[in-house]
Amino acid sequence: MRRFAVVAMLLLATLTACSEKPKSIAWTKVDVGPADPVTLTAHDNQLLVGLRHRGAKVVPELELLDNGKRLPIAVQPNPASPYAFEAIWYSIAYDGKQLLALGGAAGGAHSNTRWTVWTGTPQTGLVEHPQNFFTFGGQTAGDLYSAVLTPSGSALLGSWGGVQTGNDAMVWLPQSNGMWTRQDPSKTALQSTPSLLVGPGFGTTLGDSIVLVGSQVRLAPGVVAQEAAVWRSAKLDTGWKRIVLPEPGGRSQANTATCTTDCVISGYADGQLALWQLDASGTAKRLHGVPAIPVGDKDKLPPPVVDNGKIVQVVAQDNKVKVLSGQDGHWTVQDSTGPSGAPTAAALLPDHKLYLIAGTSVWQTTLS
């Protein structure tokens, strides 16, 4: 009888331990002044916070958080470019020396986005370079979404009216006079065809390569299939290849990515959170066992981060901030205390500090 009681107690203890809810992650609010944060960019121990100050004469602002110090970076719009004063940061790239920023503000009769390009350094500040209207505008204009810096050069990424049909993925490269020029996607993996529409919506870098993530749509008689996909160049804007992400389900999309020695890609498949890995050779796999967290077309996922080999993805579920962490087949989901509002950006520093934009605030926690 005693042996039975001991076994029962051990079994109960085991079941209790297995059913314990993971501890919540506590976040601390980071002071970035009265402006609203819109972008995060990490490099080594530095964090760039792109801001929008609605009450200021110059709306876009930029701050550098460096070893606990908060340093403002000058933002200098060109008087000849009125939309620069109202720009909202869409993407800011930083390699430790150079800055490249993409801003946008709605304007004109149709309230289309008027794009602005900024370059500089933390020491000299960001300076806006006015472009010809048709650089980013016109009847065949598409969208822009990312600014990137590679060892081989810089680029702006977006879409443009297709050479054949739909929209093509588009790359803009800089000229020596501060102007930017669209490149020709003809006969590359960036071109849409009557049977295959390309649709990347986020860009990053992997060494000299540009990596675009999004989806492709296959068109055939009685067939409309949307599948998560990646486009990767060999070097800057050359040698493009398209990689269809495996196990796409009935309908899938890659939303965002983070690349170090390889890439971790987050998106959705059949309305649920999905994660993929892409190695340097171009081989992709879908990560299994990811908990069923709803993700829809309009949901914005912050880029995933990798800390000590563990993948961390912040996501909204039931109007709460959740933190998914783990590796292929083994995942933990933790609640958060502190942040409110949808998470839109995340960045990890080498000291294991994870920064997050949720709602109109920047939050920080230390990953264990």
mmCIF file of C-alpha atoms in Angstrom:
data_model
loop_
_atom_site.group_PDB
_atom_site.id
_atom_site.type_symbol
_atom_site.label_atom_id
_atom_site.label_comp_id
_atom_site.label_asym_id
_atom_site.label_seq_id
_atom_site.Cartn_x
_atom_site.Cartn_y
_atom_site.Cartn_z
ATOM 1 C CA MET A 1 0.000 0.000 0.000
ATOM 2 C CA ARG A 2 2.822 2.357 0.894
ATOM 3 C CA ARG A 3 4.568 1.531 -2.409
ATOM 4 C CA PHE A 4 1.359 2.365 -4.313
ATOM 5 C CA ALA A 5 1.050 5.681 -2.465
ATOM 6 C CA VAL A 6 4.664 6.610 -3.262
ATOM 7 C CA VAL A 7 4.206 5.765 -6.947
ATOM 8 C CA ALA A 8 0.964 7.783 -7.043
ATOM 9 C CA MET A 9 2.673 10.782 -5.452
ATOM 10 C CA LEU A 10 5.577 10.625 -7.920
ATOM 11 C CA LEU A 11 3.157 10.350 -10.834
ATOM 12 C CA LEU A 12 1.153 13.316 -9.550
ATOM 13 C CA ALA A 13 4.339 15.385 -9.142
ATOM 14 C CA THR A 14 5.428 14.515 -12.674
ATOM 15 C CA LEU A 15 2.047 15.457 -14.139
ATOM 16 C CA THR A 16 2.014 18.701 -12.167
ATOM 17 C CA ALA A 17 5.503 19.608 -13.388
ATOM 18 C CA CYS A 18 4.576 18.843 -16.990
ATOM 19 C CA SER A 19 1.421 20.949 -16.800
ATOM 20 C CA GLU A 20 3.092 24.004 -15.236
ATOM 21 C CA LYS A 21 2.590 27.089 -17.351
ATOM 22 C CA PRO A 22 5.845 28.667 -18.573
ATOM 23 C CA LYS A 23 6.826 31.761 -16.633
ATOM 24 C CA SER A 24 5.784 35.084 -18.168
ATOM 25 C CA ILE A 25 8.420 37.328 -19.704
ATOM 26 C CA ALA A 26 8.705 40.714 -18.013
ATOM 27 C CA TRP A 27 9.436 43.697 -20.264
ATOM 28 C CA THR A 28 10.707 47.136 -19.265
ATOM 29 C CA LYS A 29 9.709 50.281 -21.139
ATOM 30 C CA VAL A 30 12.586 52.138 -22.820
ATOM 31 C CA ASP A 31 12.561 55.930 -22.783
ATOM 32 C CA VAL A 32 12.801 57.294 -26.338
ATOM 33 C CA GLY A 33 11.164 60.657 -25.668
ATOM 34 C CA PRO A 34 7.739 61.877 -26.792
ATOM 35 C CA ALA A 35 7.903 60.512 -30.357
ATOM 36 C CA ASP A 36 6.386 57.216 -31.527
ATOM 37 C CA PRO A 37 8.870 54.437 -32.423
ATOM 38 C CA VAL A 38 8.404 52.884 -35.872
ATOM 39 C CA THR A 39 11.624 50.977 -36.696
ATOM 40 C CA LEU A 40 14.428 49.117 -34.887
ATOM 41 C CA THR A 41 17.853 48.354 -36.376
ATOM 42 C CA ALA A 42 20.590 46.551 -34.431
ATOM 43 C CA HIS A 43 24.318 46.410 -35.126
ATOM 44 C CA ASP A 44 26.708 44.939 -32.537
ATOM 45 C CA ASN A 45 25.899 46.721 -29.260
ATOM 46 C CA GLN A 46 24.111 49.610 -30.940
ATOM 47 C CA LEU A 47 20.399 50.007 -31.544
ATOM 48 C CA LEU A 48 18.871 52.543 -33.912
ATOM 49 C CA VAL A 49 15.314 53.609 -33.130
ATOM 50 C CA GLY A 50 13.427 55.302 -35.947
ATOM 51 C CA LEU A 51 10.804 57.695 -34.575
ATOM 52 C CA ARG A 52 7.818 59.714 -35.712
ATOM 53 C CA HIS A 53 7.261 62.997 -33.860
ATOM 54 C CA ARG A 54 3.808 64.126 -34.964
ATOM 55 C CA GLY A 55 4.094 67.550 -33.333
ATOM 56 C CA ALA A 56 7.526 68.484 -34.690
ATOM 57 C CA LYS A 57 8.407 70.581 -37.723
ATOM 58 C CA VAL A 58 10.478 67.656 -38.988
ATOM 59 C CA VAL A 59 8.410 64.564 -38.251
ATOM 60 C CA PRO A 60 11.044 61.803 -38.766
ATOM 61 C CA GLU A 61 13.545 61.435 -35.926
ATOM 62 C CA LEU A 62 16.337 58.978 -35.202
ATOM 63 C CA GLU A 63 18.067 57.957 -31.975
ATOM 64 C CA LEU A 64 21.021 55.693 -31.258
ATOM 65 C CA LEU A 65 21.015 53.650 -28.054
ATOM 66 C CA ASP A 66 24.628 52.783 -27.303
ATOM 67 C CA ASN A 67 25.663 51.142 -24.008
ATOM 68 C CA GLY A 68 22.836 52.767 -22.104
ATOM 69 C CA LYS A 69 23.307 56.186 -23.683
ATOM 70 C CA ARG A 70 20.573 57.794 -25.781
ATOM 71 C CA LEU A 71 22.092 59.834 -28.618
ATOM 72 C CA PRO A 72 19.991 61.814 -31.123
ATOM 73 C CA ILE A 73 21.075 61.664 -34.779
ATOM 74 C CA ALA A 74 20.431 64.756 -36.908
ATOM 75 C CA VAL A 75 17.777 64.359 -39.607
ATOM 76 C CA GLN A 76 18.114 66.880 -42.445
ATOM 77 C CA PRO A 77 15.323 66.991 -45.049
ATOM 78 C CA ASN A 78 15.957 68.903 -48.265
ATOM 79 C CA PRO A 79 13.822 72.083 -48.577
ATOM 80 C CA ALA A 80 13.079 71.105 -52.195
ATOM 81 C CA SER A 81 11.376 67.903 -51.023
ATOM 82 C CA PRO A 82 8.314 68.809 -48.920
ATOM 83 C CA TYR A 83 7.275 65.206 -48.263
ATOM 84 C CA ALA A 84 10.581 64.574 -46.491
ATOM 85 C CA PHE A 85 9.420 66.734 -43.578
ATOM 86 C CA GLU A 86 6.414 64.422 -43.081
ATOM 87 C CA ALA A 87 8.122 61.113 -43.822
ATOM 88 C CA ILE A 88 7.541 57.991 -41.753
ATOM 89 C CA TRP A 89 10.473 55.593 -41.613
ATOM 90 C CA TYR A 90 9.786 52.353 -43.467
ATOM 91 C CA SER A 91 13.285 50.887 -43.220
ATOM 92 C CA ILE A 92 16.684 51.956 -41.860
ATOM 93 C CA ALA A 93 19.859 50.002 -42.668
ATOM 94 C CA TYR A 94 23.049 50.391 -40.643
ATOM 95 C CA ASP A 95 26.359 48.540 -40.936
ATOM 96 C CA GLY A 96 28.215 50.264 -38.108
ATOM 97 C CA LYS A 97 29.383 53.100 -40.363
ATOM 98 C CA GLN A 98 26.838 53.965 -43.043
ATOM 99 C CA LEU A 99 23.145 54.742 -42.734
ATOM 100 C CA LEU A 100 20.590 54.218 -45.485
ATOM 101 C CA ALA A 101 16.959 55.067 -44.772
ATOM 102 C CA LEU A 102 13.700 54.834 -46.675
ATOM 103 C CA GLY A 103 10.857 57.157 -45.707
ATOM 104 C CA GLY A 104 7.362 57.662 -47.034
ATOM 105 C CA ALA A 105 4.500 60.100 -46.664
ATOM 106 C CA ALA A 106 1.045 60.021 -48.238
ATOM 107 C CA GLY A 107 0.393 62.898 -50.595
ATOM 108 C CA GLY A 108 -0.965 64.129 -53.895
ATOM 109 C CA ALA A 109 -4.448 63.848 -55.356
ATOM 110 C CA HIS A 110 -4.569 60.082 -54.821
ATOM 111 C CA SER A 111 -2.711 60.026 -51.471
ATOM 112 C CA ASN A 112 -0.054 57.719 -52.898
ATOM 113 C CA THR A 113 3.117 57.267 -50.869
ATOM 114 C CA ARG A 114 5.815 59.788 -51.768
ATOM 115 C CA TRP A 115 9.133 58.094 -51.104
ATOM 116 C CA THR A 116 12.286 59.733 -49.758
ATOM 117 C CA VAL A 117 15.852 58.401 -49.561
ATOM 118 C CA TRP A 118 18.330 59.385 -46.860
ATOM 119 C CA THR A 119 22.015 58.579 -46.358
ATOM 120 C CA GLY A 120 24.664 59.488 -43.815
ATOM 121 C CA THR A 121 26.416 58.348 -40.659
ATOM 122 C CA PRO A 122 25.576 58.659 -36.950
ATOM 123 C CA GLN A 123 28.157 61.447 -36.741
ATOM 124 C CA THR A 124 27.032 63.499 -39.768
ATOM 125 C CA GLY A 125 23.321 62.668 -39.514
ATOM 126 C CA LEU A 126 20.834 61.582 -42.153
ATOM 127 C CA VAL A 127 20.593 63.798 -45.235
ATOM 128 C CA GLU A 128 17.700 63.467 -47.693
ATOM 129 C CA HIS A 129 18.421 63.297 -51.423
ATOM 130 C CA PRO A 130 15.474 64.431 -53.580
ATOM 131 C CA GLN A 131 14.688 62.146 -56.516
ATOM 132 C CA ASN A 132 12.998 62.630 -59.852
ATOM 133 C CA PHE A 133 9.238 61.925 -59.533
ATOM 134 C CA PHE A 134 9.488 58.929 -61.863
ATOM 135 C CA THR A 135 12.216 57.273 -59.776
ATOM 136 C CA PHE A 136 9.539 55.913 -57.453
ATOM 137 C CA GLY A 137 6.310 57.291 -58.937
ATOM 138 C CA GLY A 138 4.176 57.138 -62.074
ATOM 139 C CA GLN A 139 1.395 54.979 -63.472
ATOM 140 C CA THR A 140 3.370 51.735 -63.155
ATOM 141 C CA ALA A 141 4.720 52.468 -59.662
ATOM 142 C CA GLY A 142 4.559 49.719 -57.089
ATOM 143 C CA ASP A 143 5.580 49.710 -53.437
ATOM 144 C CA LEU A 144 8.848 49.957 -51.527
ATOM 145 C CA TYR A 145 9.616 48.160 -48.291
ATOM 146 C CA SER A 146 13.321 47.757 -47.447
ATOM 147 C CA ALA A 147 16.668 49.530 -47.551
ATOM 148 C CA VAL A 148 19.724 47.253 -47.377
ATOM 149 C CA LEU A 149 23.505 47.579 -47.103
ATOM 150 C CA THR A 150 25.817 44.780 -48.262
ATOM 151 C CA PRO A 151 29.637 44.658 -48.522
ATOM 152 C CA SER A 152 29.092 44.991 -52.297
ATOM 153 C CA GLY A 153 26.839 48.044 -52.122
ATOM 154 C CA SER A 154 23.445 49.403 -51.091
ATOM 155 C CA ALA A 155 19.976 48.889 -52.542
ATOM 156 C CA LEU A 156 16.331 49.808 -52.156
ATOM 157 C CA LEU A 157 13.777 47.037 -52.602
ATOM 158 C CA GLY A 158 10.185 47.077 -53.767
ATOM 159 C CA SER A 159 7.970 46.340 -56.763
ATOM 160 C CA TRP A 160 7.127 47.870 -60.140
ATOM 161 C CA GLY A 161 4.729 47.296 -63.011
ATOM 162 C CA GLY A 162 5.683 44.035 -64.691
ATOM 163 C CA VAL A 163 7.609 43.719 -67.937
ATOM 164 C CA GLN A 164 4.999 41.134 -69.006
ATOM 165 C CA THR A 165 2.235 41.164 -66.397
ATOM 166 C CA GLY A 166 1.400 42.012 -62.793
ATOM 167 C CA ASN A 167 4.255 43.483 -60.756
ATOM 168 C CA ASP A 168 7.900 42.512 -60.858
ATOM 169 C CA ALA A 169 10.171 42.574 -57.833
ATOM 170 C CA MET A 170 12.315 45.694 -58.175
ATOM 171 C CA VAL A 171 15.780 46.762 -57.071
ATOM 172 C CA TRP A 172 17.020 50.365 -57.091
ATOM 173 C CA LEU A 173 20.777 51.029 -57.017
ATOM 174 C CA PRO A 174 22.505 54.332 -56.199
ATOM 175 C CA GLN A 175 24.288 56.571 -58.699
ATOM 176 C CA SER A 176 27.259 58.795 -57.941
ATOM 177 C CA ASN A 177 25.089 61.940 -58.008
ATOM 178 C CA GLY A 178 22.815 60.817 -55.154
ATOM 179 C CA MET A 179 20.080 59.592 -57.517
ATOM 180 C CA TRP A 180 18.684 56.059 -57.557
ATOM 181 C CA THR A 181 17.922 53.987 -60.656
ATOM 182 C CA ARG A 182 15.550 51.059 -61.221
ATOM 183 C CA GLN A 183 17.211 47.920 -62.488
ATOM 184 C CA ASP A 184 15.851 45.677 -65.238
ATOM 185 C CA PRO A 185 14.309 42.435 -63.888
ATOM 186 C CA SER A 186 13.737 40.974 -67.371
ATOM 187 C CA LYS A 187 14.556 37.283 -67.711
ATOM 188 C CA THR A 188 15.468 36.987 -64.027
ATOM 189 C CA ALA A 189 13.706 35.289 -61.110
ATOM 190 C CA LEU A 190 12.327 38.743 -60.155
ATOM 191 C CA GLN A 191 10.080 38.918 -63.240
ATOM 192 C CA SER A 192 6.424 37.900 -63.183
ATOM 193 C CA THR A 193 5.025 35.812 -66.032
ATOM 194 C CA PRO A 194 1.450 34.958 -67.097
ATOM 195 C CA SER A 195 1.735 31.696 -65.146
ATOM 196 C CA LEU A 196 3.745 32.899 -62.109
ATOM 197 C CA LEU A 197 3.350 36.171 -60.196
ATOM 198 C CA VAL A 198 6.179 37.123 -57.849
ATOM 199 C CA GLY A 199 5.319 38.901 -54.608
ATOM 200 C CA PRO A 200 8.143 39.599 -52.151
ATOM 201 C CA GLY A 201 7.369 42.120 -49.415
ATOM 202 C CA PHE A 202 10.429 42.236 -47.152
ATOM 203 C CA GLY A 203 14.165 42.315 -47.758
ATOM 204 C CA THR A 204 17.354 41.709 -45.799
ATOM 205 C CA THR A 205 20.930 40.564 -46.511
ATOM 206 C CA LEU A 206 23.066 37.440 -46.136
ATOM 207 C CA GLY A 207 26.684 38.391 -46.760
ATOM 208 C CA ASP A 208 26.878 39.866 -50.267
ATOM 209 C CA SER A 209 23.432 38.484 -51.101
ATOM 210 C CA ILE A 210 20.083 40.240 -50.982
ATOM 211 C CA VAL A 211 17.302 38.036 -49.601
ATOM 212 C CA LEU A 212 13.653 38.802 -50.406
ATOM 213 C CA VAL A 213 10.765 36.945 -48.786
ATOM 214 C CA GLY A 214 7.093 36.845 -49.710
ATOM 215 C CA SER A 215 5.000 34.553 -51.878
ATOM 216 C CA GLN A 216 4.523 33.453 -55.436
ATOM 217 C CA VAL A 217 1.163 32.843 -57.074
ATOM 218 C CA ARG A 218 0.947 30.047 -59.645
ATOM 219 C CA LEU A 219 -1.711 30.536 -62.305
ATOM 220 C CA ALA A 220 -3.060 27.794 -64.552
ATOM 221 C CA PRO A 221 -6.485 26.760 -65.833
ATOM 222 C CA GLY A 222 -8.497 26.212 -62.656
ATOM 223 C CA VAL A 223 -5.458 26.838 -60.443
ATOM 224 C CA VAL A 224 -4.585 29.814 -58.239
ATOM 225 C CA ALA A 225 -1.973 28.708 -55.682
ATOM 226 C CA GLN A 226 -0.169 31.072 -53.292
ATOM 227 C CA GLU A 227 3.062 29.654 -51.836
ATOM 228 C CA ALA A 228 5.697 31.133 -49.513
ATOM 229 C CA ALA A 229 8.907 31.848 -51.406
ATOM 230 C CA VAL A 230 12.361 33.431 -51.164
ATOM 231 C CA TRP A 231 14.391 35.264 -53.800
ATOM 232 C CA ARG A 232 18.151 35.397 -53.224
ATOM 233 C CA SER A 233 20.878 37.062 -55.263
ATOM 234 C CA ALA A 234 24.438 35.811 -55.572
ATOM 235 C CA LYS A 235 25.844 39.315 -55.101
ATOM 236 C CA LEU A 236 23.852 42.523 -54.752
ATOM 237 C CA ASP A 237 21.545 42.598 -57.827
ATOM 238 C CA THR A 238 23.082 39.689 -59.764
ATOM 239 C CA GLY A 239 22.449 35.956 -59.956
ATOM 240 C CA TRP A 240 18.886 35.873 -58.630
ATOM 241 C CA LYS A 241 17.327 32.521 -57.724
ATOM 242 C CA ARG A 242 13.820 31.725 -56.493
ATOM 243 C CA ILE A 243 13.329 29.169 -53.722
ATOM 244 C CA VAL A 244 9.842 27.855 -52.967
ATOM 245 C CA LEU A 245 9.628 27.217 -49.232
ATOM 246 C CA PRO A 246 8.743 23.591 -48.437
ATOM 247 C CA GLU A 247 5.456 22.349 -46.996
ATOM 248 C CA PRO A 248 3.539 25.512 -47.953
ATOM 249 C CA GLY A 249 0.127 24.052 -47.178
ATOM 250 C CA GLY A 250 -2.903 25.230 -49.104
ATOM 251 C CA ARG A 251 -1.926 28.920 -48.892
ATOM 252 C CA SER A 252 1.175 30.479 -47.388
ATOM 253 C CA GLN A 253 3.214 33.650 -47.164
ATOM 254 C CA ALA A 254 6.674 34.537 -45.835
ATOM 255 C CA ASN A 255 6.426 37.854 -43.993
ATOM 256 C CA THR A 256 9.864 38.612 -42.604
ATOM 257 C CA ALA A 257 13.320 37.159 -42.014
ATOM 258 C CA THR A 258 16.564 37.497 -40.107
ATOM 259 C CA CYS A 259 19.840 36.279 -41.626
ATOM 260 C CA THR A 260 23.207 35.666 -39.924
ATOM 261 C CA THR A 261 25.058 32.563 -41.139
ATOM 262 C CA ASP A 262 21.686 31.331 -42.417
ATOM 263 C CA CYS A 263 18.149 32.737 -42.466
ATOM 264 C CA VAL A 264 15.138 32.200 -40.234
ATOM 265 C CA ILE A 265 11.895 33.139 -41.980
ATOM 266 C CA SER A 266 8.515 33.719 -40.368
ATOM 267 C CA GLY A 267 5.107 33.871 -41.978
ATOM 268 C CA TYR A 268 1.985 31.786 -42.139
ATOM 269 C CA ALA A 269 0.610 28.635 -43.711
ATOM 270 C CA ASP A 270 -3.110 27.945 -43.763
ATOM 271 C CA GLY A 271 -3.747 30.799 -41.334
ATOM 272 C CA GLN A 272 -1.237 29.623 -38.696
ATOM 273 C CA LEU A 273 2.242 30.834 -37.760
ATOM 274 C CA ALA A 274 4.925 29.088 -39.816
ATOM 275 C CA LEU A 275 8.727 29.191 -39.537
ATOM 276 C CA TRP A 276 11.328 28.141 -42.084
ATOM 277 C CA GLN A 277 15.122 27.986 -42.205
ATOM 278 C CA LEU A 278 17.248 28.692 -45.277
ATOM 279 C CA ASP A 279 20.929 27.739 -45.138
ATOM 280 C CA ALA A 280 23.789 29.378 -47.016
ATOM 281 C CA SER A 281 23.630 26.732 -49.763
ATOM 282 C CA GLY A 282 20.018 27.639 -50.556
ATOM 283 C CA THR A 283 18.424 24.578 -48.928
ATOM 284 C CA ALA A 284 15.202 25.367 -47.066
ATOM 285 C CA LYS A 285 13.149 23.446 -44.546
ATOM 286 C CA ARG A 286 9.972 24.126 -42.607
ATOM 287 C CA LEU A 287 10.331 23.907 -38.835
ATOM 288 C CA HIS A 288 7.928 21.448 -37.233
ATOM 289 C CA GLY A 289 5.864 21.494 -34.066
ATOM 290 C CA VAL A 290 5.248 25.264 -34.136
ATOM 291 C CA PRO A 291 2.229 25.932 -31.889
ATOM 292 C CA ALA A 292 -1.035 26.831 -33.614
ATOM 293 C CA ILE A 293 -1.000 30.626 -33.391
ATOM 294 C CA PRO A 294 -3.331 32.397 -35.846
ATOM 295 C CA VAL A 295 -1.630 34.720 -38.341
ATOM 296 C CA GLY A 296 -3.597 36.422 -41.108
ATOM 297 C CA ASP A 297 -2.961 38.534 -44.180
ATOM 298 C CA LYS A 298 -3.040 41.817 -42.259
ATOM 299 C CA ASP A 299 -0.947 40.691 -39.280
ATOM 300 C CA LYS A 300 2.580 42.102 -39.080
ATOM 301 C CA LEU A 301 5.230 39.795 -37.654
ATOM 302 C CA PRO A 302 8.405 41.266 -36.165
ATOM 303 C CA PRO A 303 11.524 39.613 -37.584
ATOM 304 C CA PRO A 304 12.536 36.470 -35.666
ATOM 305 C CA VAL A 305 15.825 36.525 -33.763
ATOM 306 C CA VAL A 306 18.294 33.785 -32.872
ATOM 307 C CA ASP A 307 19.858 33.700 -29.400
ATOM 308 C CA ASN A 308 22.370 30.932 -28.554
ATOM 309 C CA GLY A 309 20.901 28.727 -31.255
ATOM 310 C CA LYS A 310 17.337 29.284 -30.033
ATOM 311 C CA ILE A 311 14.803 30.915 -32.349
ATOM 312 C CA VAL A 312 12.638 33.607 -30.751
ATOM 313 C CA GLN A 313 9.504 34.947 -32.443
ATOM 314 C CA VAL A 314 7.304 37.615 -30.896
ATOM 315 C CA VAL A 315 3.684 37.465 -32.017
ATOM 316 C CA ALA A 316 0.273 38.787 -31.019
ATOM 317 C CA GLN A 317 -2.404 36.334 -29.906
ATOM 318 C CA ASP A 318 -5.757 37.259 -28.390
ATOM 319 C CA ASN A 319 -4.610 40.911 -28.174
ATOM 320 C CA LYS A 320 -1.641 39.882 -26.039
ATOM 321 C CA VAL A 321 2.089 39.769 -26.764
ATOM 322 C CA LYS A 322 3.392 36.186 -26.812
ATOM 323 C CA VAL A 323 6.996 34.997 -27.106
ATOM 324 C CA LEU A 324 7.622 31.733 -28.954
ATOM 325 C CA SER A 325 11.076 30.212 -28.478
ATOM 326 C CA GLY A 326 12.818 26.961 -29.228
ATOM 327 C CA GLN A 327 14.122 24.822 -32.057
ATOM 328 C CA ASP A 328 12.702 22.504 -34.688
ATOM 329 C CA GLY A 329 10.111 20.312 -32.953
ATOM 330 C CA HIS A 330 10.544 21.808 -29.463
ATOM 331 C CA TRP A 331 8.839 25.112 -28.646
ATOM 332 C CA THR A 332 7.687 27.124 -25.655
ATOM 333 C CA VAL A 333 5.109 29.931 -25.689
ATOM 334 C CA GLN A 334 5.300 32.527 -22.910
ATOM 335 C CA ASP A 335 2.994 35.372 -21.990
ATOM 336 C CA SER A 336 4.326 38.906 -21.567
ATOM 337 C CA THR A 337 3.901 41.472 -18.831
ATOM 338 C CA GLY A 338 4.235 45.098 -19.837
ATOM 339 C CA PRO A 339 3.701 45.545 -23.588
ATOM 340 C CA SER A 340 0.293 46.403 -24.990
ATOM 341 C CA GLY A 341 -0.639 46.775 -28.627
ATOM 342 C CA ALA A 342 0.485 44.776 -31.639
ATOM 343 C CA PRO A 343 4.228 44.003 -31.867
ATOM 344 C CA THR A 344 5.693 45.407 -35.094
ATOM 345 C CA ALA A 345 9.497 45.281 -34.779
ATOM 346 C CA ALA A 346 12.125 43.380 -32.796
ATOM 347 C CA ALA A 347 15.920 43.452 -32.547
ATOM 348 C CA LEU A 348 18.442 41.483 -30.486
ATOM 349 C CA LEU A 349 21.778 42.768 -29.159
ATOM 350 C CA PRO A 350 24.771 40.539 -28.288
ATOM 351 C CA ASP A 351 24.126 40.878 -24.548
ATOM 352 C CA HIS A 352 20.885 38.866 -25.025
ATOM 353 C CA LYS A 353 18.763 41.996 -24.690
ATOM 354 C CA LEU A 354 15.695 41.828 -26.916
ATOM 355 C CA TYR A 355 14.034 45.086 -27.932
ATOM 356 C CA LEU A 356 10.462 45.294 -29.156
ATOM 357 C CA ILE A 357 8.105 47.900 -30.543
ATOM 358 C CA ALA A 358 4.569 47.191 -29.344
ATOM 359 C CA GLY A 359 1.882 49.811 -29.695
ATOM 360 C CA THR A 360 3.587 53.202 -29.344
ATOM 361 C CA SER A 361 6.442 52.158 -27.033
ATOM 362 C CA VAL A 362 9.823 50.441 -27.081
ATOM 363 C CA TRP A 363 10.247 47.548 -24.632
ATOM 364 C CA GLN A 364 13.277 45.568 -23.525
ATOM 365 C CA THR A 365 13.854 42.196 -21.882
ATOM 366 C CA THR A 366 16.867 39.933 -21.344
ATOM 367 C CA LEU A 367 16.557 36.454 -22.797
ATOM 368 C CA SER A 368 17.616 33.604 -20.563
#
